[in-house]
PDB file of C-alpha atoms and ligand atoms in Angstrom:
ATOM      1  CA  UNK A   1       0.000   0.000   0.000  1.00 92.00           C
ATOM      2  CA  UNK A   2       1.326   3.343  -0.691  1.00 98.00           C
ATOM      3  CA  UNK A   3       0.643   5.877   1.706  1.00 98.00           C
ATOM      4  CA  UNK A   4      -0.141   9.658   0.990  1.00 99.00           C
ATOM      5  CA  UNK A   5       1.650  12.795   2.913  1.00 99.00           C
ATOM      6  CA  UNK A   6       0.080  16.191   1.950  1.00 99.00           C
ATOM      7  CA  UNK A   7       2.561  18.658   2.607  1.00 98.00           C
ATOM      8  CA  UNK A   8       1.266  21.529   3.827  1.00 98.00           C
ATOM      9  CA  UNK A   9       3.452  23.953   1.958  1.00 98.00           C
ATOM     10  CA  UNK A  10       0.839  24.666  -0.247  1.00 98.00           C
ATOM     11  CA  UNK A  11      -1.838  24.609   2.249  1.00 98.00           C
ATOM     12  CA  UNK A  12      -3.505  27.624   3.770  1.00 97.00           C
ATOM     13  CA  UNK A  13      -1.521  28.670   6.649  1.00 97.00           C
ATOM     14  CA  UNK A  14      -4.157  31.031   8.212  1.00 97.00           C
ATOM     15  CA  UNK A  15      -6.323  28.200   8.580  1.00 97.00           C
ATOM     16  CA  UNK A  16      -3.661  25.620   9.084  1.00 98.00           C
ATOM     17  CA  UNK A  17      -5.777  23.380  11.611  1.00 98.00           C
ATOM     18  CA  UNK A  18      -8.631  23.374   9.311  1.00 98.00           C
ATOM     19  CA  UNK A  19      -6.814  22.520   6.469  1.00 98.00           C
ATOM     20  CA  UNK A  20      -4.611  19.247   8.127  1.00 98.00           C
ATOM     21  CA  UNK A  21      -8.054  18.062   9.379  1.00 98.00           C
ATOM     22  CA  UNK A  22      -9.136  17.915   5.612  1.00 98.00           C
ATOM     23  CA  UNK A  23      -6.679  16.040   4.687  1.00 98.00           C
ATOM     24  CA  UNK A  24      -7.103  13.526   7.486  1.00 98.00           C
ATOM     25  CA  UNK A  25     -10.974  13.543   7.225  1.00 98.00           C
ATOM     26  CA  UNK A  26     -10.147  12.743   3.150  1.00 98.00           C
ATOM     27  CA  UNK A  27      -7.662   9.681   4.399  1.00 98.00           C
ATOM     28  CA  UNK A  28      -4.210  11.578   4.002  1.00 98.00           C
ATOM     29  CA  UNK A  29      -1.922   9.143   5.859  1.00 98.00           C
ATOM     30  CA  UNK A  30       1.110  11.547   6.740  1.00 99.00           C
ATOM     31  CA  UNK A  31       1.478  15.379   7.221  1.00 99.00           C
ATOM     32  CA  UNK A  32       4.465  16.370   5.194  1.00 99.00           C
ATOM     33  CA  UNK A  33       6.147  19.302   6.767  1.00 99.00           C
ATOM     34  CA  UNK A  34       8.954  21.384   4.219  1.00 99.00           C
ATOM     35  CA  UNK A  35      11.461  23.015   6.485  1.00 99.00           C
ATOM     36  CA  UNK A  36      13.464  25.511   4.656  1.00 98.00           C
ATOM     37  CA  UNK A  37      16.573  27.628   5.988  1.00 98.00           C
ATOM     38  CA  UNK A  38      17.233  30.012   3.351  1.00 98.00           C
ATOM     39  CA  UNK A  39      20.508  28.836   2.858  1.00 98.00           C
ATOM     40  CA  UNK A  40      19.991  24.803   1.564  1.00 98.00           C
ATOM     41  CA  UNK A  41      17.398  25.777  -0.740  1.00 98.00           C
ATOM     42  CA  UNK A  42      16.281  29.728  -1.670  1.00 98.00           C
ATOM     43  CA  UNK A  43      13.252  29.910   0.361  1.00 98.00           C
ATOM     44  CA  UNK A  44      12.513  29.605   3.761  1.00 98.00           C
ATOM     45  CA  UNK A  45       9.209  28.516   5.717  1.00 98.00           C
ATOM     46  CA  UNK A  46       8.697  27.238   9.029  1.00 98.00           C
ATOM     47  CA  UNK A  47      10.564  25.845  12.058  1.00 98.00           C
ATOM     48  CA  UNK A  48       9.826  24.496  15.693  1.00 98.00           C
ATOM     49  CA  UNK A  49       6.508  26.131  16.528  1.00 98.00           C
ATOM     50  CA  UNK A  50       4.683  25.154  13.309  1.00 98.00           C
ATOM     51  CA  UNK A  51       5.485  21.129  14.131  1.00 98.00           C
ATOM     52  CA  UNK A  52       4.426  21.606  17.959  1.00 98.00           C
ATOM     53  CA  UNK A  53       1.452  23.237  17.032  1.00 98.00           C
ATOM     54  CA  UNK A  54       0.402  20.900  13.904  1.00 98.00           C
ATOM     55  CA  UNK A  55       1.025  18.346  17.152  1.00 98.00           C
ATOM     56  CA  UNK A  56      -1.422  19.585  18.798  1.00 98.00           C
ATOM     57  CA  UNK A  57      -3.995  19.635  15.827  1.00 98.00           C
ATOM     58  CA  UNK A  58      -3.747  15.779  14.815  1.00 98.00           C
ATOM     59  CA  UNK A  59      -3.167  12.210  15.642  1.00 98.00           C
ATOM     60  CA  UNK A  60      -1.629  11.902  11.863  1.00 98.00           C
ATOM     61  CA  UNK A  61       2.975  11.449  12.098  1.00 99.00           C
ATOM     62  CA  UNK A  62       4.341  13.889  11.133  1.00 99.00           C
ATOM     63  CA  UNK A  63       6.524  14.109   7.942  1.00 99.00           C
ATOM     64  CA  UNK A  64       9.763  16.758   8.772  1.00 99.00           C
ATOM     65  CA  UNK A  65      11.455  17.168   5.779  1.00 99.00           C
ATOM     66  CA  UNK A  66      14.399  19.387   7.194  1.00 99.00           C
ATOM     67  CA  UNK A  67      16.037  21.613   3.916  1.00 99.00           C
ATOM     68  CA  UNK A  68      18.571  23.081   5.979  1.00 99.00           C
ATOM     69  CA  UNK A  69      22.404  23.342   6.506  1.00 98.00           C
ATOM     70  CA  UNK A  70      23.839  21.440   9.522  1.00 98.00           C
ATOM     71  CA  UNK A  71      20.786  19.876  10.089  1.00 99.00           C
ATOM     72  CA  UNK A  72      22.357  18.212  13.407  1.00 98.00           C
ATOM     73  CA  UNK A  73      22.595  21.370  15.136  1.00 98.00           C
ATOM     74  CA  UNK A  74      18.667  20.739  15.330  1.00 98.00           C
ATOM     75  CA  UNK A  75      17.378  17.361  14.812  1.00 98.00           C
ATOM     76  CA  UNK A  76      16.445  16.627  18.566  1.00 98.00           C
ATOM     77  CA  UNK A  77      14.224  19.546  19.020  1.00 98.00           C
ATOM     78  CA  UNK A  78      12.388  18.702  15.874  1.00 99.00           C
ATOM     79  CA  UNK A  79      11.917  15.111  17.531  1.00 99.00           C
ATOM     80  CA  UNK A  80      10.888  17.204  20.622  1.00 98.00           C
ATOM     81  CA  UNK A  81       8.448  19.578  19.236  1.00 98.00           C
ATOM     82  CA  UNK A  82       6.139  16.506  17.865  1.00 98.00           C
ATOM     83  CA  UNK A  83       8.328  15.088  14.390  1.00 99.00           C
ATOM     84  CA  UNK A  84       7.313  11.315  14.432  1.00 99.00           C
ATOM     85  CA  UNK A  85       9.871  11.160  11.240  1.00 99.00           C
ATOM     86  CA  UNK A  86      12.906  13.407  10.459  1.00 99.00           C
ATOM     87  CA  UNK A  87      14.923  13.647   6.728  1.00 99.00           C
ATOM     88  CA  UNK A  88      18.193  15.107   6.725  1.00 99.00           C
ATOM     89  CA  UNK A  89      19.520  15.829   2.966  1.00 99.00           C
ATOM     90  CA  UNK A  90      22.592  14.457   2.442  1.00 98.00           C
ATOM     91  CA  UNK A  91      24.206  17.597   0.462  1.00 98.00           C
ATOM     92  CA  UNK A  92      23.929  19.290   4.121  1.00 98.00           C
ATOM     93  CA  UNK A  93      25.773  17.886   6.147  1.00 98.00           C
ATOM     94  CA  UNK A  94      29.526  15.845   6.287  1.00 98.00           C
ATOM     95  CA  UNK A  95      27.719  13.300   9.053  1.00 97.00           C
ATOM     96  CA  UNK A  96      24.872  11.836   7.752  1.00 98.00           C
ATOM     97  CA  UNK A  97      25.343   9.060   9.184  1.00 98.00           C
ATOM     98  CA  UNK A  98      25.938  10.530  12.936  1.00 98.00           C
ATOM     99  CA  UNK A  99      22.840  13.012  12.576  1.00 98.00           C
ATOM    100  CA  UNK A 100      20.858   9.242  11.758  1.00 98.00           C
ATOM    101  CA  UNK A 101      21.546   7.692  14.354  1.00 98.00           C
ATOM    102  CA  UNK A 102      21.053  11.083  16.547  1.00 98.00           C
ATOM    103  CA  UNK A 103      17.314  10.899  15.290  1.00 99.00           C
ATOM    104  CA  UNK A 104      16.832   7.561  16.258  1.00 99.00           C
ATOM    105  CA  UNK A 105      18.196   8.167  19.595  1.00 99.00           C
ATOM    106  CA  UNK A 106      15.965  10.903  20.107  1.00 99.00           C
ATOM    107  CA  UNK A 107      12.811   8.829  19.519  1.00 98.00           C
ATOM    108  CA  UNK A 108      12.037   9.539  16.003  1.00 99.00           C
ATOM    109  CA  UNK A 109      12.349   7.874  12.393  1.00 99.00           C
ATOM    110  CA  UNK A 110      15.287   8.442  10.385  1.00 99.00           C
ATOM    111  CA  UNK A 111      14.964   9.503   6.381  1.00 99.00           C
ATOM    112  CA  UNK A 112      17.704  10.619   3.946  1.00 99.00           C
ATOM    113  CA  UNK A 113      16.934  12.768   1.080  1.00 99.00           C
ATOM    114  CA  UNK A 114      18.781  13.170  -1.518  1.00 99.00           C
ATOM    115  CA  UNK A 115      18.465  16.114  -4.610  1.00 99.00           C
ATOM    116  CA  UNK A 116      17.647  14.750  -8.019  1.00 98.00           C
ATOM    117  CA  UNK A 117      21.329  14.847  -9.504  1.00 98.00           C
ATOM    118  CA  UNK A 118      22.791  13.646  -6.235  1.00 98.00           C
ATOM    119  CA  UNK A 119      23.907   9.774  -6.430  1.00 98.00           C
ATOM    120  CA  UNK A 120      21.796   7.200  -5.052  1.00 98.00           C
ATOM    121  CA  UNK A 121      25.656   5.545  -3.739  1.00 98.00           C
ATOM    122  CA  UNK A 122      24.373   7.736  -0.059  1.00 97.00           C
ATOM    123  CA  UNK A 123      21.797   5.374   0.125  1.00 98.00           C
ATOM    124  CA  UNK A 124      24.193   2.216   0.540  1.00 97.00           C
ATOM    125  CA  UNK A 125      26.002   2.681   3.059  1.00 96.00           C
ATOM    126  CA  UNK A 126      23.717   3.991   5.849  1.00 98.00           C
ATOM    127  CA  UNK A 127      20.138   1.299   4.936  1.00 98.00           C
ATOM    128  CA  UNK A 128      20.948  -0.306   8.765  1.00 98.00           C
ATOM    129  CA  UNK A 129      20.354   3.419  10.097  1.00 98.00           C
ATOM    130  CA  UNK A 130      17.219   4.361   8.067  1.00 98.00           C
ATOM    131  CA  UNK A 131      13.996   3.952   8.140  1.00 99.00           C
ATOM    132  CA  UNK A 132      12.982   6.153   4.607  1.00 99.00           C
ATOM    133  CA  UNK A 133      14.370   6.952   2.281  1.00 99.00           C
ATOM    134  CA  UNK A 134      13.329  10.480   0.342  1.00 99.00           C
ATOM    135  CA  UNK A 135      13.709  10.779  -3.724  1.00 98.00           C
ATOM    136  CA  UNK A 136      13.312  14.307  -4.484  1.00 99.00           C
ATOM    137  CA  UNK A 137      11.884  14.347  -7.689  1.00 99.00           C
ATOM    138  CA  UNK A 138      12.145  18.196  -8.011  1.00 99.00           C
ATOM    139  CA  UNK A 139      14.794  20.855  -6.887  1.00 98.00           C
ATOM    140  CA  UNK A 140      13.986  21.345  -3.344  1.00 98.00           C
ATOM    141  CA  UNK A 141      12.679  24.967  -2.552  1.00 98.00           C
ATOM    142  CA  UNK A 142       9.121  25.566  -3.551  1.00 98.00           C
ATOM    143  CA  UNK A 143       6.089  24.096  -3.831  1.00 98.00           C
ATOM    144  CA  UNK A 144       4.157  23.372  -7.623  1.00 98.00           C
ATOM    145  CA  UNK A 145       7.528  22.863  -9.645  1.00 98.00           C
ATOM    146  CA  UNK A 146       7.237  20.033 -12.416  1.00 98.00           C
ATOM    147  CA  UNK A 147       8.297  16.458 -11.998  1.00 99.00           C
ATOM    148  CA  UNK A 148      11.746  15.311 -13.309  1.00 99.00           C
ATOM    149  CA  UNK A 149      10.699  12.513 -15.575  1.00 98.00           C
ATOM    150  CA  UNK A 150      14.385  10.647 -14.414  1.00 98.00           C
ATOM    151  CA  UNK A 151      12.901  10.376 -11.315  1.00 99.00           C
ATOM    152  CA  UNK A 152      11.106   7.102 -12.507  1.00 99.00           C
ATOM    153  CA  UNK A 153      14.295   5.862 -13.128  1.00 98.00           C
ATOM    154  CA  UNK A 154      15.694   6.627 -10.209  1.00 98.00           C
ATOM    155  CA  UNK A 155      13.034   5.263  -8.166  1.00 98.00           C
ATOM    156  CA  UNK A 156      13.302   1.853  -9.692  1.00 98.00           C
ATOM    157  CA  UNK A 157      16.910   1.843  -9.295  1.00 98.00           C
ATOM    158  CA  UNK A 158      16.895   2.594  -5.113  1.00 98.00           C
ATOM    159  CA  UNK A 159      14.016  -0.023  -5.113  1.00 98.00           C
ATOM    160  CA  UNK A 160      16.418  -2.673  -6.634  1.00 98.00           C
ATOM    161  CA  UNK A 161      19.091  -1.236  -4.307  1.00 98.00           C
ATOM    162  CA  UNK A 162      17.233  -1.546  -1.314  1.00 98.00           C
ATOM    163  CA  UNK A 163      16.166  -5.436  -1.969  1.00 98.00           C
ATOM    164  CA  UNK A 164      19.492  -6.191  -2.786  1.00 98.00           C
ATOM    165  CA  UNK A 165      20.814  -4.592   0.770  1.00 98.00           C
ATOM    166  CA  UNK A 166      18.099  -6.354   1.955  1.00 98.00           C
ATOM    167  CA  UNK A 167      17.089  -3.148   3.713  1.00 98.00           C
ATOM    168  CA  UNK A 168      13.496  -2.429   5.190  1.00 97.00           C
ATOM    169  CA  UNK A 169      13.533   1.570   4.736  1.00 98.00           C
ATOM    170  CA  UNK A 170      10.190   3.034   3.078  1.00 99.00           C
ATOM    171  CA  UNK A 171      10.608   4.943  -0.025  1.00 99.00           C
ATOM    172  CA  UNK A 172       8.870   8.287  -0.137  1.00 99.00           C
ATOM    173  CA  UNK A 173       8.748  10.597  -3.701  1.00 99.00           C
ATOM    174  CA  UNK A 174       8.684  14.247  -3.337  1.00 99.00           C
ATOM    175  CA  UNK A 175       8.153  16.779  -5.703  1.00 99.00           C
ATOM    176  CA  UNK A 176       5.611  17.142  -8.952  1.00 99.00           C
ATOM    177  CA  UNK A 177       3.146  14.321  -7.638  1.00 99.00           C
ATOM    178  CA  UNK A 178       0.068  14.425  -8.529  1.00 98.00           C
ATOM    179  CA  UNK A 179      -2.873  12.033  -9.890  1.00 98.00           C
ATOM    180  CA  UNK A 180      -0.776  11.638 -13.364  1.00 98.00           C
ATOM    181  CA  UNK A 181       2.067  10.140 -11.993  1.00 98.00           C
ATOM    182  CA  UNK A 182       0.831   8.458  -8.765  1.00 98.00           C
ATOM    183  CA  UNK A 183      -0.349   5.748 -10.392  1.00 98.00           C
ATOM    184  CA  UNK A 184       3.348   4.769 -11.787  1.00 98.00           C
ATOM    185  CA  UNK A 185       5.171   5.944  -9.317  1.00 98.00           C
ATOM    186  CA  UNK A 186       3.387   3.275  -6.849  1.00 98.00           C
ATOM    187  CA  UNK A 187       3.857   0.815  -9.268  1.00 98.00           C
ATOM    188  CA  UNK A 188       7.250   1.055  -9.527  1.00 98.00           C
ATOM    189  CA  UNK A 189       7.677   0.475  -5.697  1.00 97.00           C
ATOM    190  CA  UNK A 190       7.285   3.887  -3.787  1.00 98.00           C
ATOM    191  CA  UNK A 191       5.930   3.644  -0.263  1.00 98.00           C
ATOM    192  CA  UNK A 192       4.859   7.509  -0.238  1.00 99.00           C
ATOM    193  CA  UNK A 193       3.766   9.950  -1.803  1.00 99.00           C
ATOM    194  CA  UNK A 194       4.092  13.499  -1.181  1.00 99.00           C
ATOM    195  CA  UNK A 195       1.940  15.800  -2.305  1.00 99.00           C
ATOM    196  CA  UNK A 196       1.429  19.615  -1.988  1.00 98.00           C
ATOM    197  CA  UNK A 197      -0.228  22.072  -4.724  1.00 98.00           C
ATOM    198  CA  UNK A 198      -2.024  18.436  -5.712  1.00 98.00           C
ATOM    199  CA  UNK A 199      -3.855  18.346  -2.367  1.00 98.00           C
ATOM    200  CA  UNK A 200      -4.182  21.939  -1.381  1.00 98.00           C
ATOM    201  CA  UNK A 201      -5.414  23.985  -4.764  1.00 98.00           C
ATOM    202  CA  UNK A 202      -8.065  26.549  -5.641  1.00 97.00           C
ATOM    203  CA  UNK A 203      -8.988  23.980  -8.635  1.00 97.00           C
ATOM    204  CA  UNK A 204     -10.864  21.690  -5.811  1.00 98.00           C
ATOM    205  CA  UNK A 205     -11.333  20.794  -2.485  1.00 98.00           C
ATOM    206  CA  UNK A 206      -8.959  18.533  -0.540  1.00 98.00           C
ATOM    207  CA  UNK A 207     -11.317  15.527  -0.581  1.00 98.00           C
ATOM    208  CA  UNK A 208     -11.200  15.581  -3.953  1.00 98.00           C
ATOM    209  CA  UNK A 209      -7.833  15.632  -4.507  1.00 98.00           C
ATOM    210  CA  UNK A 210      -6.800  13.230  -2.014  1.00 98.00           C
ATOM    211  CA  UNK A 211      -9.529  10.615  -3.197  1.00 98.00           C
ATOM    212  CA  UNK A 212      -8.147  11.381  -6.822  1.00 98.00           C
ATOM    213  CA  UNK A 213      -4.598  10.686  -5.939  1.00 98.00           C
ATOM    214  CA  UNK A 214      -6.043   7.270  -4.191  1.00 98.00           C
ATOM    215  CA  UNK A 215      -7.934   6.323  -7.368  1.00 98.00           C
ATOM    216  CA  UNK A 216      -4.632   7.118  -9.566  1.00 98.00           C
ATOM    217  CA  UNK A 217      -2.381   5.075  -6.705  1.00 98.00           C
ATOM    218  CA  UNK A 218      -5.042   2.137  -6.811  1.00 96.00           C
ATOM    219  CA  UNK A 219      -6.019   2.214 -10.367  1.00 87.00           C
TER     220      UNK A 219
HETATM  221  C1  LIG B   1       9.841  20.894  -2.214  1.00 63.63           C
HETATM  222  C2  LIG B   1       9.208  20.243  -1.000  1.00 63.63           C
HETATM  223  C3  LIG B   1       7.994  19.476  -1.329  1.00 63.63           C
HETATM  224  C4  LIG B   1       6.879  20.340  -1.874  1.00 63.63           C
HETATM  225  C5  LIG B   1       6.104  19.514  -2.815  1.00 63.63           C
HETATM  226  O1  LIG B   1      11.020  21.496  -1.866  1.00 63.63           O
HETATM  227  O2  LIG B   1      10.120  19.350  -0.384  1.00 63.63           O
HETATM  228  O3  LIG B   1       7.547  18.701  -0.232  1.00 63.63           O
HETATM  229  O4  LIG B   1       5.998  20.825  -0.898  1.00 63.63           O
HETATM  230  O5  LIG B   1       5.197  20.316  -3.472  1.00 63.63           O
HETATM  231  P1  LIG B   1       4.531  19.831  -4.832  1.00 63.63           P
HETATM  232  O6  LIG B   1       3.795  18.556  -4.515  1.00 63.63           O
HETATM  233  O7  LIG B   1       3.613  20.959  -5.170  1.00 63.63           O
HETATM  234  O8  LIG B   1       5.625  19.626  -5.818  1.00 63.63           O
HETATM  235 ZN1  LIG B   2       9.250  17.912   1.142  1.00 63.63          ZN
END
């Protein structure tokens, strides 16, 4: 089964309660939260109080996707505010494999991300200390960008990576999803799907677009 993580990047943030209990209410399986620094990717978004209060809001993990520089300076107090998973990228920091295990040890899953022209080699060496593994399938930074049609590719090639390391990680996809590529993207092995400006659009409401997205994933 592939599970679905809105990420609320796209989402209304004035009625950010209201719009994560949409997604639940429409079976969203995840929350995916985008952290941004400014300095990893050109943007920048939300930090500490955004998770603890999403935390208070639902029983749903949530999905901290940290884009930030040094991302060990910080990984415990994401785990602290209410992060049931945390993703590192691997361009960010020189000990990936320290700042994995420093998740764990906090009480929280592990992820790696990686960019889509990094190599999936990161991946090899560190399956024992992760629990998901994150193919960004655009440049990380914004929300709504189009999907990098290598990423299929790519996604076939860490599935037959992680059977051959025997490895238990989920595989999540982030970036361009939407109903026209769910549907492959599943079928080519990912575990989730993460999906922003797909679930949270003025084209239609959230139940719609999650249940679309479902249909395209089970179709
Ligand atoms: C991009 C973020 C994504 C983003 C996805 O840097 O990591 O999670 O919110 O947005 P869409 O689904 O619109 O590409
Ligand atoms: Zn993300």
């Amino acid at each position: 089964m592939t599970l679905i993580a809105p990420s609320i990047l796209s989402a209304d943030f004035a009625g950010l309660a209201e719009q994560v209990r949409l997604a639940a209410e429409a079976g969203a399986d995840w929350i995916h939260v985008d952290v941004m620094d400014g300095r990893f990717v050109p943007n920048i978004t939300m930090g500490f109080v955004v998770v603890e209060a999403l935390k208070r809001v639902t029983e749903l993990p949530l999905d901290v996707h940290l884009m930030i520089v040094e991302p060990e300076r910080y990984v415990e107090r994401f785990v602290e505010a209410g992060a049931d998973v945390v993703t590192i990228h691997a361009e960010a920091t020189v000990h990936v494999q320290r700042t994995l295990q420093m998740i764990r040890a906090a009480g929280a899953k592990a992820g790696l991300a990686v960019n889509p022209a990094t190599p999936l080699d990161w991946f090899d060496d560190v399956w024992d200390d992760l629990d998901l593994a994150l193919l960004m399938s655009v440049n990380p930074g914004f929300g709504g960008q189009r999907f990098i049609h290598r990423s299929f590719q790519r996604l076939a090639e860490l599935r037959r990576r992680r059977g051959e390391a025997g490895a238990k990680a989920l595989i999540e996809v982030d970036g361009g999803v939407g109903p026209d590529n769910a549907g492959e993207l599943a079928r080519l092995g990912a575990d989730v799907l993460v999906a922003g400006s797909a679930v949270f659009n003025d084209r239609a409401p959230v139940s719609e677009n999650i249940s679309a997205l479902r249909h395209a994933i089970e179709g």
